[in-house]
CSV table of C-alpha atoms and ligand atoms in Angstrom, one decimal:
chain,number,residue,atom,x,y,z
A,160,MET,CA,-37.6,17.2,-0.6
A,161,TYR,CA,-38.3,15.5,2.7
A,162,ASP,CA,-41.3,13.1,1.7
A,163,VAL,CA,-42.8,12.4,5.0
A,164,ASN,CA,-45.6,9.9,3.2
A,165,LYS,CA,-42.5,7.9,2.1
A,166,VAL,CA,-41.2,7.8,5.5
A,167,MET,CA,-44.7,7.3,6.9
A,168,THR,CA,-45.5,4.6,4.3
A,169,SER,CA,-42.1,2.4,5.2
A,170,ARG,CA,-42.8,2.8,8.9
A,171,ALA,CA,-46.4,1.4,8.2
A,172,SER,CA,-45.1,-1.4,6.1
A,173,ARG,CA,-42.5,-2.1,8.9
A,174,ARG,CA,-45.3,-2.4,11.4
A,175,GLY,CA,-46.9,-4.9,8.9
A,176,VAL,CA,-43.7,-6.9,8.7
A,177,LEU,CA,-43.5,-7.1,12.5
A,178,LYS,CA,-47.4,-8.0,12.6
A,179,GLY,CA,-46.7,-10.9,10.1
A,180,GLY,CA,-43.6,-11.9,12.2
A,181,ALA,CA,-45.8,-12.1,15.2
A,182,ALA,CA,-48.0,-14.3,13.1
A,183,LEU,CA,-45.1,-16.6,12.3
A,184,GLY,CA,-44.4,-17.0,15.9
A,185,ILE,CA,-47.9,-18.3,16.7
A,186,GLY,CA,-47.0,-20.8,14.1
A,187,THR,CA,-43.5,-21.9,15.9
A,188,LEU,CA,-45.4,-22.4,19.1
A,189,GLY,CA,-46.6,-25.6,17.4
A,190,LEU,CA,-42.8,-26.8,17.6
A,191,GLY,CA,-43.0,-26.4,21.3
A,192,PRO,CA,-41.0,-24.6,23.7
A,193,LEU,CA,-37.8,-25.6,21.9
A,194,GLY,CA,-38.8,-24.2,18.7
A,195,SER,CA,-39.7,-21.0,20.0
A,196,ARG,CA,-36.6,-20.4,22.0
A,197,LEU,CA,-34.8,-21.4,18.9
A,198,ALA,CA,-36.9,-19.1,16.5
A,199,ALA,CA,-36.4,-16.1,19.1
A,200,ALA,CA,-32.5,-16.8,19.6
A,201,GLN,CA,-32.2,-16.6,15.8
A,202,ALA,CA,-34.3,-13.5,15.5
A,203,GLU,CA,-32.6,-11.7,18.3
A,204,ASP,CA,-29.0,-12.7,19.1
A,205,LYS,CA,-27.1,-10.9,16.1
A,206,LEU,CA,-26.4,-7.7,15.1
A,207,GLU,CA,-24.8,-6.8,12.0
A,208,ILE,CA,-22.5,-3.7,11.5
A,209,PHE,CA,-21.8,-2.1,8.2
A,210,SER,CA,-18.7,0.0,7.8
A,211,TRP,CA,-15.8,0.7,5.6
A,212,TRP,CA,-13.3,0.2,8.5
A,213,THR,CA,-10.9,-2.5,7.2
A,214,SER,CA,-7.2,-0.8,7.5
A,215,PRO,CA,-5.2,-1.8,10.5
A,216,GLY,CA,-6.2,1.3,12.7
A,217,GLU,CA,-9.6,1.1,11.5
A,218,SER,CA,-10.7,-2.3,12.5
A,219,LYS,CA,-8.7,-2.2,15.8
A,220,ALA,CA,-10.8,0.8,16.4
A,221,LEU,CA,-14.0,-0.9,15.2
A,222,GLN,CA,-13.1,-4.1,17.5
A,223,ALA,CA,-13.0,-1.8,20.7
A,224,LEU,CA,-16.7,-0.8,19.8
A,225,PHE,CA,-17.8,-4.4,19.2
A,226,ASP,CA,-16.0,-5.2,22.5
A,227,ALA,CA,-17.9,-2.4,24.5
A,228,PHE,CA,-21.3,-3.7,22.7
A,229,THR,CA,-20.5,-7.1,23.9
A,230,ALA,CA,-19.7,-6.2,27.2
A,231,ALA,CA,-23.1,-4.6,27.9
A,232,ASN,CA,-25.1,-7.3,25.9
A,233,PRO,CA,-23.0,-10.5,26.1
A,234,GLY,CA,-24.3,-13.3,24.1
A,235,VAL,CA,-25.2,-11.4,21.1
A,236,GLU,CA,-23.1,-12.3,18.0
A,237,VAL,CA,-21.6,-9.4,16.3
A,238,VAL,CA,-21.5,-9.8,12.4
A,239,ASN,CA,-18.8,-7.5,10.8
A,240,SER,CA,-19.7,-6.6,7.5
A,241,THR,CA,-17.0,-4.3,6.0
A,242,VAL,CA,-16.3,-3.2,2.4
A,243,ALA,CA,-13.1,-1.9,2.1
A,244,GLY,CA,-12.4,1.4,0.2
A,245,GLY,CA,-11.5,4.9,1.8
A,246,GLY,CA,-14.0,7.6,2.4
A,247,GLY,CA,-16.8,4.6,1.9
A,248,VAL,CA,-16.3,4.6,-1.8
A,249,ASN,CA,-17.5,1.1,-2.2
A,250,ALA,CA,-19.6,0.7,0.9
A,251,LYS,CA,-22.0,3.5,0.2
A,252,ALA,CA,-22.6,1.8,-3.1
A,253,VAL,CA,-23.0,-1.7,-1.8
A,254,LEU,CA,-25.5,-0.3,1.1
A,255,GLN,CA,-27.6,1.7,-1.3
A,256,THR,CA,-28.2,-1.8,-3.3
A,257,ARG,CA,-29.0,-3.6,0.0
A,258,LEU,CA,-31.5,-0.8,0.9
A,259,GLN,CA,-32.9,-0.7,-2.2
A,260,GLY,CA,-33.5,-4.1,-1.8
A,261,GLY,CA,-35.2,-4.1,1.8
A,262,GLN,CA,-32.2,-5.5,3.5
A,263,PRO,CA,-30.6,-3.3,5.7
A,264,PRO,CA,-27.6,-4.2,8.3
A,265,ASP,CA,-28.9,-3.5,11.8
A,266,SER,CA,-26.7,-0.1,11.7
A,267,TRP,CA,-24.3,1.3,9.1
A,268,GLN,CA,-21.4,4.1,9.3
A,269,THR,CA,-22.2,7.5,7.7
A,270,HIS,CA,-20.7,11.2,8.1
A,271,VAL,CA,-23.3,13.5,9.7
A,272,GLY,CA,-24.5,16.4,7.4
A,273,ARG,CA,-25.6,16.0,4.1
A,274,GLU,CA,-24.5,12.4,3.6
A,275,LEU,CA,-26.7,11.3,6.5
A,276,VAL,CA,-29.4,13.2,5.4
A,277,ASP,CA,-29.6,13.0,1.6
A,278,LEU,CA,-28.5,9.2,1.4
A,279,TYR,CA,-30.5,8.2,4.5
A,280,VAL,CA,-32.8,10.2,6.3
A,281,VAL,CA,-34.7,11.9,3.4
A,282,PRO,CA,-35.3,8.7,1.5
A,283,GLY,CA,-36.6,7.2,4.5
A,284,SER,CA,-34.3,4.7,5.5
A,285,CYS,CA,-33.4,5.8,9.1
A,286,GLU,CA,-35.5,5.7,12.5
A,287,PRO,CA,-35.3,8.9,14.5
A,288,ILE,CA,-33.3,8.1,17.8
A,289,THR,CA,-34.5,11.2,19.2
A,290,ASP,CA,-35.8,9.2,22.4
A,291,ILE,CA,-32.4,7.8,22.9
A,292,TYR,CA,-30.6,11.0,22.8
A,293,GLU,CA,-33.1,12.1,25.8
A,294,SER,CA,-32.8,9.0,27.8
A,295,GLU,CA,-29.5,9.0,27.4
A,296,GLY,CA,-28.6,12.8,27.9
A,297,TRP,CA,-26.7,13.1,25.0
A,298,THR,CA,-27.4,16.8,24.3
A,299,ASP,CA,-25.6,17.7,27.6
A,300,VAL,CA,-22.4,16.3,26.3
A,301,ILE,CA,-22.4,16.5,22.9
A,302,PRO,CA,-21.7,20.0,21.2
A,303,ALA,CA,-25.0,21.4,20.1
A,304,ASP,CA,-23.5,22.0,16.2
A,305,LEU,CA,-22.5,18.2,16.2
A,306,VAL,CA,-26.2,17.3,17.3
A,307,GLU,CA,-27.5,19.7,14.9
A,308,GLN,CA,-25.8,17.7,12.0
A,309,ALA,CA,-27.3,14.6,13.0
A,310,THR,CA,-30.6,16.2,13.1
A,311,TRP,CA,-33.3,16.5,10.4
A,312,GLU,CA,-36.6,18.4,10.7
A,313,SER,CA,-36.0,18.4,14.7
A,314,GLU,CA,-35.6,14.5,15.1
A,315,LYS,CA,-32.1,13.1,15.5
A,316,TYR,CA,-31.1,10.4,13.2
A,317,SER,CA,-27.3,9.2,14.2
A,318,ILE,CA,-25.2,9.1,17.0
A,319,PRO,CA,-21.7,10.7,16.5
A,320,VAL,CA,-18.9,8.1,17.7
A,321,GLY,CA,-15.9,10.1,16.8
A,322,VAL,CA,-14.6,13.5,15.2
A,323,HIS,CA,-11.6,13.4,12.6
A,324,ARG,CA,-9.7,16.6,11.9
A,325,GLY,CA,-9.5,16.4,8.2
A,326,ASN,CA,-6.7,18.8,7.8
A,327,GLY,CA,-3.9,16.9,9.3
A,328,PHE,CA,-0.3,17.1,8.0
A,329,PHE,CA,1.9,14.3,9.1
A,330,TYR,CA,5.6,14.0,8.6
A,331,ASN,CA,8.6,11.9,9.2
A,332,LYS,CA,10.6,13.4,11.9
A,333,SER,CA,14.1,11.7,10.9
A,334,ILE,CA,13.4,12.6,7.3
A,335,MET,CA,12.9,16.3,8.4
A,336,ASP,CA,16.2,16.1,10.9
A,337,ASP,CA,18.5,14.3,8.0
A,338,ASN,CA,17.9,16.9,5.6
A,339,GLY,CA,18.1,19.9,7.9
A,340,ILE,CA,14.2,20.8,8.0
A,341,GLU,CA,12.9,22.6,10.9
A,342,VAL,CA,8.9,22.0,11.6
A,343,GLY,CA,7.7,24.0,13.9
A,344,ASP,CA,4.2,24.3,15.5
A,345,THR,CA,2.5,25.5,12.3
A,346,MET,CA,3.5,25.4,8.5
A,347,SER,CA,2.7,28.1,6.0
A,348,VAL,CA,2.6,27.2,2.1
A,349,ASP,CA,5.8,28.8,1.5
A,350,GLU,CA,7.5,27.1,4.5
A,351,PHE,CA,6.1,23.7,2.6
A,352,PHE,CA,7.5,24.5,-0.6
A,353,ALA,CA,10.9,25.4,0.7
A,354,ALA,CA,11.0,22.0,2.7
A,355,ALA,CA,9.7,20.1,-0.4
A,356,ASP,CA,12.6,21.7,-2.6
A,357,THR,CA,15.1,20.6,-0.2
A,358,LEU,CA,13.6,17.2,-0.2
A,359,LYS,CA,13.4,17.1,-4.1
A,360,ALA,CA,16.9,17.8,-4.1
A,361,ALA,CA,17.6,14.7,-2.1
A,362,GLY,CA,15.5,12.5,-4.1
A,363,ILE,CA,12.6,12.2,-1.6
A,364,PRO,CA,8.7,12.7,-2.7
A,365,ALA,CA,8.0,15.5,0.1
A,366,LEU,CA,4.2,14.7,-0.3
A,367,ALA,CA,3.0,11.3,-0.1
A,368,PHE,CA,-0.3,10.9,-2.2
A,369,GLY,CA,-2.3,7.7,-2.7
A,370,ASN,CA,-5.3,8.6,-4.9
A,371,SER,CA,-6.5,5.4,-6.6
A,372,GLU,CA,-9.9,5.6,-4.6
A,373,GLY,CA,-10.5,9.3,-5.2
A,374,PHE,CA,-11.1,10.9,-2.1
A,375,PRO,CA,-7.5,12.1,-1.1
A,376,GLY,CA,-7.0,14.2,-4.3
A,377,ALA,CA,-10.7,16.1,-3.3
A,378,GLN,CA,-9.4,16.0,0.3
A,379,THR,CA,-6.0,17.3,-0.3
A,380,PHE,CA,-7.8,20.1,-2.4
A,381,GLU,CA,-10.1,21.3,0.1
A,382,ASN,CA,-7.4,21.2,2.6
A,383,THR,CA,-5.4,23.7,0.5
A,384,LEU,CA,-8.1,25.5,-0.2
A,385,LEU,CA,-8.7,26.0,3.6
A,386,GLY,CA,-4.9,27.0,3.9
A,387,VAL,CA,-5.0,29.4,1.0
A,388,ALA,CA,-8.5,31.1,1.3
A,389,GLY,CA,-9.3,30.9,4.9
A,390,PRO,CA,-12.6,29.3,6.6
A,391,GLU,CA,-14.8,31.9,5.6
A,392,THR,CA,-13.9,31.6,1.7
A,393,TYR,CA,-13.9,27.9,1.9
A,394,SER,CA,-17.4,27.9,3.4
A,395,ALA,CA,-18.9,30.1,1.2
A,396,LEU,CA,-17.6,28.4,-1.8
A,397,PHE,CA,-18.9,24.9,-0.6
A,398,ARG,CA,-22.4,26.8,0.5
A,399,GLY,CA,-22.6,27.9,-3.0
A,400,GLU,CA,-22.3,31.6,-2.1
A,401,THR,CA,-19.4,32.3,-3.9
A,402,PRO,CA,-18.6,31.1,-7.5
A,403,TRP,CA,-15.9,29.1,-8.3
A,404,ASP,CA,-14.1,31.5,-10.4
A,405,ASP,CA,-13.2,33.2,-7.2
A,406,GLN,CA,-9.7,34.4,-6.9
A,407,ALA,CA,-8.8,32.3,-4.1
A,408,ALA,CA,-10.3,29.5,-5.1
A,409,ARG,CA,-7.8,29.7,-8.4
A,410,GLU,CA,-4.9,30.6,-6.1
A,411,ALA,CA,-5.6,27.5,-4.1
A,412,ALA,CA,-5.9,25.3,-7.2
A,413,GLU,CA,-2.7,26.7,-8.6
A,414,THR,CA,-1.1,26.3,-5.3
A,415,TYR,CA,-2.4,22.6,-5.3
A,416,ALA,CA,-1.0,22.0,-8.8
A,417,LYS,CA,2.5,23.0,-7.4
A,418,MET,CA,2.0,20.9,-4.7
A,419,LEU,CA,1.2,17.8,-6.9
A,420,ASP,CA,4.9,18.2,-8.3
A,421,TYR,CA,6.3,16.9,-5.1
A,422,VAL,CA,4.3,13.7,-4.9
A,423,ASN,CA,5.2,9.9,-5.4
A,424,GLU,CA,5.0,8.9,-8.8
A,425,ASP,CA,2.9,5.9,-8.3
A,426,PHE,CA,0.1,8.0,-6.5
A,427,SER,CA,-2.7,6.5,-8.8
A,428,ALA,CA,-1.7,3.2,-7.8
A,429,LEU,CA,-1.9,3.6,-3.9
A,430,VAL,CA,-4.8,4.0,-1.5
A,431,TRP,CA,-4.5,6.3,1.6
A,432,SER,CA,-3.2,4.2,4.0
A,433,ASP,CA,-0.1,3.3,1.5
A,434,ALA,CA,0.5,7.1,1.4
A,435,ILE,CA,0.9,7.2,5.3
A,436,ALA,CA,3.0,4.1,5.3
A,437,LEU,CA,5.3,5.9,2.8
A,438,VAL,CA,5.8,8.6,5.7
A,439,ILE,CA,6.0,6.0,8.4
A,440,GLU,CA,8.5,4.0,6.6
A,441,GLY,CA,10.8,6.8,5.6
A,442,LYS,CA,10.0,6.6,2.0
A,443,ALA,CA,8.2,10.5,1.8
A,444,GLY,CA,8.1,13.4,4.1
A,445,PHE,CA,4.6,14.8,4.5
A,446,ASN,CA,1.1,13.2,4.1
A,447,SER,CA,-2.4,15.7,4.2
A,448,MET,CA,-4.7,13.5,5.4
A,449,GLY,CA,-7.6,13.3,8.0
A,450,ASP,CA,-6.4,11.8,11.2
A,451,TRP,CA,-7.6,8.2,10.6
A,452,ALA,CA,-3.9,8.5,9.3
A,453,TYR,CA,-2.7,9.0,12.6
A,454,GLY,CA,-4.7,5.7,13.5
A,455,GLU,CA,-2.4,4.0,11.3
A,456,VAL,CA,0.6,5.6,13.0
A,457,LEU,CA,-0.4,4.3,16.1
A,458,ALA,CA,-1.5,0.8,15.0
A,459,LYS,CA,2.1,0.6,13.5
A,460,ASP,CA,3.5,2.0,16.8
A,461,ALA,CA,5.6,4.6,14.9
A,462,GLN,CA,4.4,7.6,17.1
A,463,ASP,CA,7.7,8.4,18.0
A,464,ASN,CA,9.1,9.3,14.5
A,465,ILE,CA,5.8,11.1,13.3
A,466,GLY,CA,5.2,14.5,14.3
A,467,TRP,CA,2.2,17.0,12.8
A,468,VAL,CA,1.1,20.3,11.8
A,469,SER,CA,-2.3,21.9,10.1
A,470,HIS,CA,-2.2,21.2,6.4
A,471,PRO,CA,0.0,24.4,5.3
A,472,GLY,CA,-1.9,27.5,6.1
A,473,SER,CA,-4.8,26.1,7.5
A,474,ASP,CA,-3.9,26.6,11.3
A,475,GLY,CA,-6.9,27.7,13.4
A,476,SER,CA,-9.7,25.7,11.3
A,477,PHE,CA,-10.5,22.3,11.9
A,478,VAL,CA,-12.0,20.3,9.1
A,479,LEU,CA,-14.7,18.0,10.5
A,480,VAL,CA,-15.3,14.7,9.4
A,481,VAL,CA,-17.6,13.2,11.9
A,482,ASP,CA,-18.6,9.2,11.8
A,483,SER,CA,-21.7,8.3,13.2
A,484,PHE,CA,-24.1,5.5,13.0
A,485,THR,CA,-27.7,5.1,12.2
A,486,LEU,CA,-30.9,3.0,13.4
A,487,PRO,CA,-32.5,1.7,10.2
A,488,VAL,CA,-36.0,1.5,9.4
A,489,GLY,CA,-36.5,-2.2,9.3
A,490,ALA,CA,-33.2,-3.3,11.2
A,491,PRO,CA,-33.3,-6.9,11.2
A,492,HIS,CA,-32.3,-7.0,15.2
A,493,PRO,CA,-34.1,-3.6,16.2
A,494,GLU,CA,-33.3,-4.4,20.0
A,495,ASN,CA,-29.7,-5.0,19.3
A,496,ALA,CA,-29.8,-2.1,17.1
A,497,ARG,CA,-31.0,0.4,19.7
A,498,ASN,CA,-28.5,-1.1,22.2
A,499,TRP,CA,-25.7,-0.6,19.6
A,500,ILE,CA,-26.6,3.1,19.3
A,501,ILE,CA,-26.7,3.4,23.3
A,502,THR,CA,-23.3,1.8,23.3
A,503,LEU,CA,-21.7,4.3,21.0
A,504,GLY,CA,-23.1,7.3,22.6
A,505,SER,CA,-21.4,6.0,26.0
A,506,LYS,CA,-18.4,7.6,27.4
A,507,GLU,CA,-16.7,3.9,27.8
A,508,ALA,CA,-17.3,3.4,24.1
A,509,GLN,CA,-15.9,6.7,22.9
A,510,GLU,CA,-13.2,6.4,25.2
A,511,ALA,CA,-12.1,3.1,24.2
A,512,PHE,CA,-12.7,4.0,20.1
A,513,ASN,CA,-11.1,7.4,19.7
A,514,PRO,CA,-7.7,6.4,21.0
A,515,LEU,CA,-7.3,4.1,18.6
A,516,LYS,CA,-9.0,5.6,15.6
A,517,GLY,CA,-7.1,8.9,15.7
A,518,SER,CA,-10.4,10.7,16.2
A,519,ILE,CA,-11.4,12.6,19.4
A,520,PRO,CA,-14.7,11.7,21.2
A,521,ALA,CA,-17.9,13.5,20.0
A,522,ARG,CA,-18.7,13.8,23.7
A,523,THR,CA,-16.8,16.6,25.6
A,524,ASP,CA,-16.7,14.8,29.2
A,525,ALA,CA,-14.2,12.1,28.1
A,526,ASN,CA,-10.9,11.6,30.0
A,527,ARG,CA,-8.1,13.7,28.2
A,528,ASP,CA,-5.5,11.4,30.1
A,529,LEU,CA,-6.6,8.4,28.1
A,530,PHE,CA,-5.6,10.1,24.9
A,531,SER,CA,-2.3,10.7,23.2
A,532,PRO,CA,-0.6,13.9,22.4
A,533,TYR,CA,-1.8,14.2,19.0
A,534,HIS,CA,-5.4,13.5,20.4
A,535,GLN,CA,-5.0,16.4,22.9
A,536,TRP,CA,-3.8,18.7,20.4
A,537,SER,CA,-6.8,17.9,18.0
A,538,MET,CA,-9.1,18.6,21.3
A,539,ASP,CA,-7.5,21.8,21.6
A,540,SER,CA,-8.2,22.6,18.2
A,541,PHE,CA,-11.7,21.4,18.3
A,542,SER,CA,-12.2,23.7,21.0
A,543,ASN,CA,-10.7,26.9,19.8
A,544,ASP,CA,-10.6,26.6,15.9
A,545,ALA,CA,-12.9,27.5,13.1
A,546,LEU,CA,-15.1,24.3,12.5
A,547,VAL,CA,-15.5,23.9,8.9
A,548,PRO,CA,-17.5,20.6,7.4
A,549,SER,CA,-15.5,18.8,4.6
A,550,ALA,CA,-17.0,18.5,0.9
A,551,ALA,CA,-14.8,15.5,0.3
A,552,HIS,CA,-16.5,13.3,3.1
A,553,SER,CA,-19.9,14.8,2.2
A,554,GLN,CA,-20.7,16.9,5.3
A,555,ALA,CA,-20.7,20.1,3.8
A,556,THR,CA,-22.3,19.2,0.2
A,557,SER,CA,-24.5,16.8,-1.3
A,558,PRO,CA,-23.3,13.2,-2.2
A,559,ALA,CA,-23.9,14.1,-5.9
A,560,PHE,CA,-21.3,17.1,-5.6
A,561,GLN,CA,-18.9,14.9,-3.7
A,562,GLN,CA,-18.9,12.9,-6.8
A,563,ALA,CA,-18.4,15.5,-9.3
A,564,PHE,CA,-15.7,16.6,-6.6
A,565,TYR,CA,-13.7,13.2,-6.8
A,566,ASP,CA,-14.0,13.2,-10.5
A,567,ALA,CA,-12.7,16.6,-11.0
A,568,SER,CA,-10.0,15.9,-8.6
A,569,THR,CA,-9.1,13.0,-10.1
A,570,ALA,CA,-8.8,14.5,-13.6
A,571,PHE,CA,-7.0,17.5,-12.1
A,572,VAL,CA,-4.1,15.6,-10.2
A,573,THR,CA,-2.9,14.6,-13.6
A,574,ASP,CA,-4.0,17.5,-15.9
A,575,LYS,CA,-3.5,20.4,-13.5
A,576,ASP,CA,-6.0,22.2,-15.5
A,577,VAL,CA,-7.0,25.0,-13.6
A,578,ASP,CA,-9.8,26.4,-15.5
A,579,THR,CA,-11.3,23.0,-16.4
A,580,PHE,CA,-11.1,22.1,-12.5
A,581,LEU,CA,-12.8,25.3,-11.4
A,582,ALA,CA,-15.6,25.1,-14.1
A,583,LEU,CA,-16.2,21.6,-13.1
A,584,LEU,CA,-16.5,22.4,-9.7
A,585,ASP,CA,-19.0,25.6,-10.5
A,586,ASP,CA,-21.2,22.9,-12.5
A,587,ALA,CA,-21.4,20.7,-9.3
A,588,ALA,CA,-22.3,24.0,-7.0
A,589,ALA,CA,-25.1,24.9,-9.7
A,590,MET,CA,-26.4,21.1,-9.7
A,591,ASP,CA,-26.2,21.3,-5.7
A,592,ALA,CA,-28.1,24.4,-5.4
A,593,GLU,CA,-30.8,23.0,-7.9
A,594,GLU,CA,-31.1,20.0,-5.9
A,595,THR,CA,-31.5,21.7,-2.9
A,596,SER,CA,-34.0,24.6,-3.9
B,1283,LIG,C1,-14.3,8.5,7.6
B,1283,LIG,C2,-12.7,7.5,8.4
B,1283,LIG,C3,-12.2,6.6,7.4
B,1283,LIG,C4,-11.8,7.3,6.3
B,1283,LIG,C5,-10.7,6.2,5.5
B,1283,LIG,C6,-13.6,8.6,6.4
B,1283,LIG,O1,-14.6,9.0,5.4
B,1283,LIG,O2,-14.9,9.1,8.2
B,1283,LIG,O3,-13.6,7.0,9.7
B,1283,LIG,O4,-11.1,6.0,8.3
B,1283,LIG,O5,-12.8,7.8,5.5
B,1283,LIG,O6,-11.6,5.2,5.1
């Protein structure tokens, strides 16, 4: 549960640290004006940003945020601390060690929803930024549902910088043309299997898959669940309201098992960006992935040959994967950290970052003309479709559920044991319910 005392204690001790810093400042006065200027420069002129954005598309987009920050804060050195690993599989563990050791960066990447709240807000690692929301007028331009997912007990704790659509299904147009497969504006599960059989007969893996980091297995299942069961059942399952032995969940697991018959053989050695690369390079037909994969398409200038639909059956729904950044308790450079947050919420930064990242701005006032046809399609989906949070990216469910979900899906992609898979998800849901009660 939320421990106000813990948060208050850590804030109080931070004030103590600042007091101690001021005392040190008096000491440096003894070095004369040069000494105090140097001390101020060392203390003030850096900004360490922590994320897992290391792929070509991700790093280009991150650089656009740095450039926006630097334009508004010239002279501040930006330190780019990244830990590779899709979905944050490694970064989140490294960050925990740093937080436990009292060494936070100046801001870190997190998904809104359960990841933000369970991992960082409740343990007392984040300062509220409600005052910045007010001074920047963000509640007027960011949809209330998104703001809500960055809020805990009436305080706002992170600024969403981009909204990914998790249920993308990207495909190589030449492969489809060469094999006489017509892809329309949507694709049903049956249409996918028909196309997959055609590609299989031609010796081409229909579904590019790279699961060495665990999250794509979970993500492809949640997309399949959405496509087979629809947004209401999807949400009820992840909220723990429907048990996982539900018939629709079983049908989704069976469909997923069947889809796995069409993946590239080396999937357990590849990461998510390798999988979209297979599609870009004409070595596989489709890739089910969040639209950071479209960021790779853009970074490789491959947009002419890459088409998209929603993951089979999931048209009309939008799986939310929302990246945001925090203001830590005890940020080493608090002023710069606040200015970073202000930059991220700005129209300019969101208009610079999202066209490269594949996501759409969290702000609704961005200039649509700056975005690719894919982005415009996603913007329309965001406005019109059912919005459901991702469990693979820990927005819908707790980080503990997410880990169990990764483990269960990693086993499933090899053993395809539907009963065990559903039983493991049921156990994870029960554990989740216990934790949140
Ligand atoms: C993040 C994306 C990132 C993807 C792959 C997701 O969890 O929200 O920003 O590109 O992981 O690393």
